[in-house]
C-alpha cells in the first residue's frame, strides 16, 4: 500500500477532540491503518480521528470523507471532525454552505459567525442498525452492565446509530463514574459486533446534559460530536429532555436539535485550526 509520506496535513480540533485533516483529493489513496497508528503516537501527532478527503462522486458535493480512528479503524461518523473539515473548506473556498458525502450519507454543513452547523441525518434505533449481536425489542434499555454484579457501575444503556454505534448510560452523577475503567470492556462488549462508542450522561435539566465519552478506537476524548447527537436523541426518546438541548462535554458545549419535521439531527459548535505541515516517513513509522 502506498505511503502518506510527503502529504500535507492540517491539525484542527473540535472542542478539544483532536483532528487531523488529510486533503487527498489531488492524489487519492487509502490511509494505511499502520501509518495512522504510528502518526497517533503521543510524541508524534496525537489525534483522535483523521478526516481524509477524496474527490466527490457526484456534482454539488465538495468531497467524500473517510474517518479513521487513532487505532487505525474506520468510523462512519465524526461530528467534531465534520465541523473541522467544514471550516477547512470554508477557508479554502470562502463558501459557507458545504456538503460532504460519507459512508453514512450526506453531511450538509453551514459555517456562520455563531458556529458551524452539521446536519448529521436521522438516528437509527433498530437493533440491526446499531448493530447489535442479536434481536433486541427495546433499544432504549439494553440488558448489559459493567462493574460489580451486585451493584453495577453502569447498566441498561440506550443504544443508537448516528452513522456510528453508540451506547448511552444515563446516571445521576457523571463525575462519579470512572469511564476510563469501564470504557474498554464496554467498547468491546459482545453485544456490539462492530464495537461501540460509550457515553455517560447526566441530565441536568430538560434542555441540558452533562456528557463524557469513551470513543471506539480512540478512548477518552475531550469531546465527541456524534456521542452528543446520540445522547440527545436517546434522552428525548426516553422523555428525559426536550428535542433541543445543550450538551456540555469536558471540552465545551454543543447544541443539538433533533428536528421534528424530518427527524434529522442538527449539531452546532465550534472548530479550530491549529497548524499545518507535511508528513514525513518518521512520523508515519516508515523506514526510509
Ligand atoms: N470524535 C467523533 C466520533 C468518532 C467516532 C469514532 N470513535 C467511531 O469509531 O465511531 C465525533 O466527534 O463524533
Tab-separated table of C-alpha atoms and ligand atoms in Angstrom:
chain	number	residue	atom	x	y	z
A	1	UNK	CA	0.000	0.000	0.000
A	2	UNK	CA	1.282	3.497	-0.883
A	3	UNK	CA	2.547	5.698	1.955
A	4	UNK	CA	1.225	9.058	3.123
A	5	UNK	CA	4.815	10.340	3.388
A	6	UNK	CA	5.221	13.873	1.984
A	7	UNK	CA	1.447	14.552	2.006
A	8	UNK	CA	0.305	17.835	3.661
A	9	UNK	CA	-1.832	17.734	6.794
A	10	UNK	CA	-3.798	20.260	8.849
A	11	UNK	CA	-4.169	19.820	12.615
A	12	UNK	CA	-7.530	21.014	13.953
A	13	UNK	CA	-9.825	20.325	16.864
A	14	UNK	CA	-13.496	20.397	17.716
A	15	UNK	CA	-13.857	21.280	21.421
A	16	UNK	CA	-10.527	19.562	22.016
A	17	UNK	CA	-11.428	16.426	20.009
A	18	UNK	CA	-8.096	16.102	18.186
A	19	UNK	CA	-8.498	16.020	14.413
A	20	UNK	CA	-6.017	15.646	11.536
A	21	UNK	CA	-7.284	16.677	8.095
A	22	UNK	CA	-5.709	14.961	5.079
A	23	UNK	CA	-6.870	16.510	1.804
A	24	UNK	CA	-6.214	13.657	-0.626
A	25	UNK	CA	-8.375	14.977	-3.473
A	26	UNK	CA	-5.338	15.632	-5.692
A	27	UNK	CA	-3.911	12.185	-5.162
A	28	UNK	CA	-6.437	9.763	-3.689
A	29	UNK	CA	-5.021	6.870	-1.689
A	30	UNK	CA	-6.287	4.851	1.265
A	31	UNK	CA	-4.981	5.734	4.732
A	32	UNK	CA	-2.787	2.812	5.803
A	33	UNK	CA	-4.005	1.773	9.288
A	34	UNK	CA	-0.463	1.141	10.480
A	35	UNK	CA	0.576	4.660	9.409
A	36	UNK	CA	-2.428	6.136	11.227
A	37	UNK	CA	-1.434	4.283	14.388
A	38	UNK	CA	2.189	5.447	14.066
A	39	UNK	CA	1.106	9.048	13.499
A	40	UNK	CA	-1.180	8.984	16.567
A	41	UNK	CA	1.716	8.213	18.920
A	42	UNK	CA	1.888	10.677	21.845
A	43	UNK	CA	5.316	12.002	20.746
A	44	UNK	CA	4.377	12.391	17.042
A	45	UNK	CA	0.975	13.909	16.158
A	46	UNK	CA	-1.548	12.551	18.680
A	47	UNK	CA	-5.083	12.641	17.269
A	48	UNK	CA	-8.483	11.046	17.871
A	49	UNK	CA	-9.566	10.924	14.212
A	50	UNK	CA	-8.166	11.548	10.730
A	51	UNK	CA	-10.655	13.152	8.320
A	52	UNK	CA	-9.461	12.067	4.861
A	53	UNK	CA	-10.966	13.992	1.909
A	54	UNK	CA	-11.453	12.371	-1.507
A	55	UNK	CA	-12.987	13.573	-4.775
A	56	UNK	CA	-16.778	13.519	-4.622
A	57	UNK	CA	-18.578	11.048	-6.851
A	58	UNK	CA	-21.428	13.433	-7.674
A	59	UNK	CA	-21.558	17.142	-8.616
A	60	UNK	CA	-22.532	19.597	-5.883
A	61	UNK	CA	-20.654	17.655	-3.210
A	62	UNK	CA	-17.361	19.180	-2.049
A	63	UNK	CA	-15.658	15.940	-1.015
A	64	UNK	CA	-16.168	12.362	0.024
A	65	UNK	CA	-14.869	11.908	3.584
A	66	UNK	CA	-13.473	8.801	5.274
A	67	UNK	CA	-12.885	8.785	9.028
A	68	UNK	CA	-10.015	6.861	10.632
A	69	UNK	CA	-9.624	6.450	14.401
A	70	UNK	CA	-6.318	6.610	16.247
A	71	UNK	CA	-6.224	2.777	16.319
A	72	UNK	CA	-6.493	2.663	12.514
A	73	UNK	CA	-10.141	1.511	12.481
A	74	UNK	CA	-12.661	3.267	10.240
A	75	UNK	CA	-15.695	5.126	11.582
A	76	UNK	CA	-18.922	6.104	9.873
A	77	UNK	CA	-19.379	9.467	11.586
A	78	UNK	CA	-17.373	12.162	13.329
A	79	UNK	CA	-19.339	15.250	14.296
A	80	UNK	CA	-16.429	17.309	15.598
A	81	UNK	CA	-14.297	16.266	12.646
A	82	UNK	CA	-17.033	17.239	10.221
A	83	UNK	CA	-17.177	20.740	11.700
A	84	UNK	CA	-13.389	20.907	11.266
A	85	UNK	CA	-13.440	19.973	7.566
A	86	UNK	CA	-16.333	22.384	7.017
A	87	UNK	CA	-14.170	25.184	8.463
A	88	UNK	CA	-11.192	23.964	6.412
A	89	UNK	CA	-13.255	24.003	3.201
A	90	UNK	CA	-14.721	27.431	4.066
A	91	UNK	CA	-11.162	28.738	4.440
A	92	UNK	CA	-10.234	27.297	1.050
A	93	UNK	CA	-13.279	28.391	-0.957
A	94	UNK	CA	-14.997	31.164	1.028
A	95	UNK	CA	-18.273	29.259	0.656
A	96	UNK	CA	-20.278	28.948	3.910
A	97	UNK	CA	-22.549	26.103	2.699
A	98	UNK	CA	-20.512	22.932	2.267
A	99	UNK	CA	-21.656	19.385	1.533
A	100	UNK	CA	-19.758	16.167	2.196
A	101	UNK	CA	-20.633	12.611	1.354
A	102	UNK	CA	-19.676	9.800	3.718
A	103	UNK	CA	-20.372	6.108	4.142
A	104	UNK	CA	-23.221	7.173	6.448
A	105	UNK	CA	-24.751	9.570	3.900
A	106	UNK	CA	-24.849	13.292	3.132
A	107	UNK	CA	-23.409	15.817	5.604
A	108	UNK	CA	-24.829	19.303	4.999
A	109	UNK	CA	-22.746	21.986	6.748
A	110	UNK	CA	-23.166	25.699	7.323
A	111	UNK	CA	-20.382	27.926	8.620
A	112	UNK	CA	-21.502	31.114	10.365
A	113	UNK	CA	-20.271	33.587	12.966
A	114	UNK	CA	-22.347	31.737	15.587
A	115	UNK	CA	-20.686	28.388	14.864
A	116	UNK	CA	-20.722	25.515	12.427
A	117	UNK	CA	-23.922	23.527	11.986
A	118	UNK	CA	-23.856	19.992	10.581
A	119	UNK	CA	-26.943	18.023	9.580
A	120	UNK	CA	-25.952	14.572	10.859
A	121	UNK	CA	-29.013	12.902	9.335
A	122	UNK	CA	-31.623	10.839	11.196
A	123	UNK	CA	-30.863	8.425	14.074
A	124	UNK	CA	-31.473	4.711	13.634
A	125	UNK	CA	-32.710	2.747	16.650
A	126	UNK	CA	-33.291	-0.739	15.202
A	127	UNK	CA	-31.086	-3.486	16.724
A	128	UNK	CA	-29.668	-4.455	13.303
A	129	UNK	CA	-28.861	-0.800	12.505
A	130	UNK	CA	-26.787	-0.230	15.641
A	131	UNK	CA	-25.682	-3.094	15.059
A	132	UNK	CA	-26.305	-5.473	17.948
A	133	UNK	CA	-25.301	-9.137	18.014
A	134	UNK	CA	-28.918	-10.301	18.017
A	135	UNK	CA	-32.551	-9.130	18.061
A	136	UNK	CA	-33.466	-6.718	20.863
A	137	UNK	CA	-37.048	-5.483	21.113
A	138	UNK	CA	-36.379	-2.342	23.122
A	139	UNK	CA	-33.145	-0.482	22.311
A	140	UNK	CA	-33.978	2.159	24.934
A	141	UNK	CA	-32.501	-0.134	27.615
A	142	UNK	CA	-30.054	-2.852	26.577
A	143	UNK	CA	-29.561	-5.641	29.128
A	144	UNK	CA	-25.819	-5.168	29.685
A	145	UNK	CA	-23.808	-3.754	32.594
A	146	UNK	CA	-20.306	-3.087	33.870
A	147	UNK	CA	-18.841	-3.200	37.363
A	148	UNK	CA	-19.792	-5.383	40.367
A	149	UNK	CA	-22.688	-7.732	39.527
A	150	UNK	CA	-24.475	-6.928	42.780
A	151	UNK	CA	-24.094	-3.151	42.283
A	152	UNK	CA	-23.171	-2.359	38.651
A	153	UNK	CA	-21.455	0.964	37.998
A	154	UNK	CA	-23.208	1.220	34.627
A	155	UNK	CA	-26.281	-0.639	33.378
A	156	UNK	CA	-29.047	-0.683	30.753
A	157	UNK	CA	-27.743	1.797	28.162
A	158	UNK	CA	-29.848	3.265	25.406
A	159	UNK	CA	-28.309	2.411	22.011
A	160	UNK	CA	-28.481	4.220	18.680
A	161	UNK	CA	-26.649	4.577	15.370
A	162	UNK	CA	-25.937	8.139	14.188
A	163	UNK	CA	-23.611	6.996	11.437
A	164	UNK	CA	-21.686	5.035	14.040
A	165	UNK	CA	-22.725	2.903	17.017
A	166	UNK	CA	-23.324	4.446	20.453
A	167	UNK	CA	-24.324	3.173	23.882
A	168	UNK	CA	-25.502	5.872	26.305
A	169	UNK	CA	-25.638	5.228	30.050
A	170	UNK	CA	-27.763	7.763	31.936
A	171	UNK	CA	-26.515	8.232	35.513
A	172	UNK	CA	-27.352	10.532	38.453
A	173	UNK	CA	-23.745	11.782	38.736
A	174	UNK	CA	-21.481	11.556	35.674
A	175	UNK	CA	-18.456	12.818	37.596
A	176	UNK	CA	-18.664	9.814	39.914
A	177	UNK	CA	-18.220	7.299	37.061
A	178	UNK	CA	-14.687	6.137	36.220
A	179	UNK	CA	-15.265	5.803	32.467
A	180	UNK	CA	-11.573	5.097	31.844
A	181	UNK	CA	-12.039	1.918	33.884
A	182	UNK	CA	-15.250	0.628	32.249
A	183	UNK	CA	-14.890	2.083	28.724
A	184	UNK	CA	-12.545	-0.553	27.279
A	185	UNK	CA	-14.739	-3.560	28.248
A	186	UNK	CA	-17.951	-1.853	27.192
A	187	UNK	CA	-16.462	-0.723	23.849
A	188	UNK	CA	-15.749	-4.380	23.097
A	189	UNK	CA	-18.822	-5.911	24.742
A	190	UNK	CA	-20.086	-8.978	22.778
A	191	UNK	CA	-23.418	-7.174	22.307
A	192	UNK	CA	-21.622	-4.852	19.834
A	193	UNK	CA	-20.216	-6.783	16.842
A	194	UNK	CA	-18.710	-3.532	15.454
A	195	UNK	CA	-17.734	-2.310	18.942
A	196	UNK	CA	-19.358	0.920	20.219
A	197	UNK	CA	-18.736	4.431	21.476
A	198	UNK	CA	-19.595	4.595	25.181
A	199	UNK	CA	-21.200	7.650	26.796
A	200	UNK	CA	-22.013	8.503	30.401
A	201	UNK	CA	-24.687	11.193	30.570
A	202	UNK	CA	-26.234	13.182	33.417
A	203	UNK	CA	-29.444	15.069	32.649
A	204	UNK	CA	-29.167	18.448	34.385
A	205	UNK	CA	-32.460	19.872	33.083
A	206	UNK	CA	-34.928	19.309	30.190
A	207	UNK	CA	-32.520	21.191	27.892
A	208	UNK	CA	-29.072	20.483	29.369
A	209	UNK	CA	-26.984	17.295	29.536
A	210	UNK	CA	-23.534	16.670	31.017
A	211	UNK	CA	-21.586	14.116	28.969
A	212	UNK	CA	-18.323	12.248	28.922
A	213	UNK	CA	-17.285	9.752	26.280
A	214	UNK	CA	-15.068	6.744	25.743
A	215	UNK	CA	-14.675	6.636	21.966
A	216	UNK	CA	-14.380	3.437	19.952
A	217	UNK	CA	-10.852	3.258	18.639
A	218	UNK	CA	-9.689	6.399	20.438
A	219	UNK	CA	-10.515	6.141	24.169
A	220	UNK	CA	-11.410	9.053	26.441
A	221	UNK	CA	-11.676	12.276	24.409
A	222	UNK	CA	-12.359	15.905	25.303
A	223	UNK	CA	-15.478	15.877	23.143
A	224	UNK	CA	-17.422	13.650	20.766
A	225	UNK	CA	-19.957	15.225	18.435
A	226	UNK	CA	-21.676	12.034	17.354
A	227	UNK	CA	-21.963	10.984	21.023
A	228	UNK	CA	-23.588	14.332	21.806
A	229	UNK	CA	-26.075	13.632	18.996
A	230	UNK	CA	-26.616	10.052	20.182
A	231	UNK	CA	-27.147	11.145	23.780
A	232	UNK	CA	-29.548	13.950	22.845
A	233	UNK	CA	-31.830	11.696	20.778
A	234	UNK	CA	-31.748	8.873	23.360
A	235	UNK	CA	-32.609	11.337	26.155
A	236	UNK	CA	-35.526	12.766	24.165
A	237	UNK	CA	-36.698	9.262	23.190
A	238	UNK	CA	-36.746	8.344	26.896
A	239	UNK	CA	-38.640	11.528	27.753
A	240	UNK	CA	-35.736	12.840	29.850
A	241	UNK	CA	-35.249	16.033	27.816
A	242	UNK	CA	-36.800	18.041	25.013
A	243	UNK	CA	-35.536	17.662	21.435
A	244	UNK	CA	-33.222	20.698	21.547
A	245	UNK	CA	-30.510	20.551	24.203
A	246	UNK	CA	-27.127	21.902	25.169
A	247	UNK	CA	-24.631	19.085	25.699
A	248	UNK	CA	-21.700	20.012	27.940
A	249	UNK	CA	-18.588	17.901	27.315
A	250	UNK	CA	-15.201	18.257	29.018
A	251	UNK	CA	-14.062	20.387	26.053
A	252	UNK	CA	-17.152	22.611	25.909
A	253	UNK	CA	-20.749	22.901	24.699
A	254	UNK	CA	-22.593	21.662	21.620
A	255	UNK	CA	-26.173	22.492	20.672
A	256	UNK	CA	-28.145	19.511	19.376
A	257	UNK	CA	-31.550	19.891	17.739
A	258	UNK	CA	-33.435	16.719	16.802
A	259	UNK	CA	-35.713	18.256	14.224
A	260	UNK	CA	-39.357	17.137	14.326
A	261	UNK	CA	-40.043	17.849	10.650
A	262	UNK	CA	-37.616	15.334	9.162
A	263	UNK	CA	-36.087	13.502	12.150
A	264	UNK	CA	-32.635	14.903	11.249
A	265	UNK	CA	-30.126	15.768	13.974
A	266	UNK	CA	-28.524	19.216	13.724
A	267	UNK	CA	-25.310	19.753	15.683
A	268	UNK	CA	-23.848	23.241	16.166
A	269	UNK	CA	-20.483	24.082	17.689
A	270	UNK	CA	-17.004	25.487	17.081
A	271	UNK	CA	-13.951	24.216	15.240
A	272	UNK	CA	-10.374	25.403	15.483
A	273	UNK	CA	-7.488	25.372	13.023
A	274	UNK	CA	-4.185	24.874	14.857
A	275	UNK	CA	-1.277	24.338	12.399
A	276	UNK	CA	-0.345	22.609	9.178
A	277	UNK	CA	2.662	20.637	7.993
A	278	UNK	CA	3.874	17.805	5.826
A	279	UNK	CA	4.010	14.136	6.835
A	280	UNK	CA	7.448	12.519	6.971
A	281	UNK	CA	8.415	8.823	6.886
A	282	UNK	CA	9.493	9.083	10.538
A	283	UNK	CA	6.072	10.412	11.594
A	284	UNK	CA	4.425	7.503	9.797
A	285	UNK	CA	6.769	4.855	11.157
A	286	UNK	CA	8.005	4.210	7.634
A	287	UNK	CA	11.628	3.214	7.275
A	288	UNK	CA	13.008	5.442	4.525
B	1	LIG	N1	-14.983	12.069	17.719
B	1	LIG	C1	-16.051	11.767	16.781
B	1	LIG	C2	-16.599	10.401	16.950
B	1	LIG	C3	-15.720	9.428	16.374
B	1	LIG	C4	-16.377	8.116	16.487
B	1	LIG	C5	-15.382	7.023	16.336
B	1	LIG	N2	-14.639	6.856	17.573
B	1	LIG	C6	-16.077	5.725	15.995
B	1	LIG	O1	-15.389	4.724	15.905
B	1	LIG	O2	-17.294	5.758	15.792
B	1	LIG	C7	-17.183	12.754	16.862
B	1	LIG	O3	-16.923	13.893	17.222
B	1	LIG	O4	-18.309	12.376	16.519
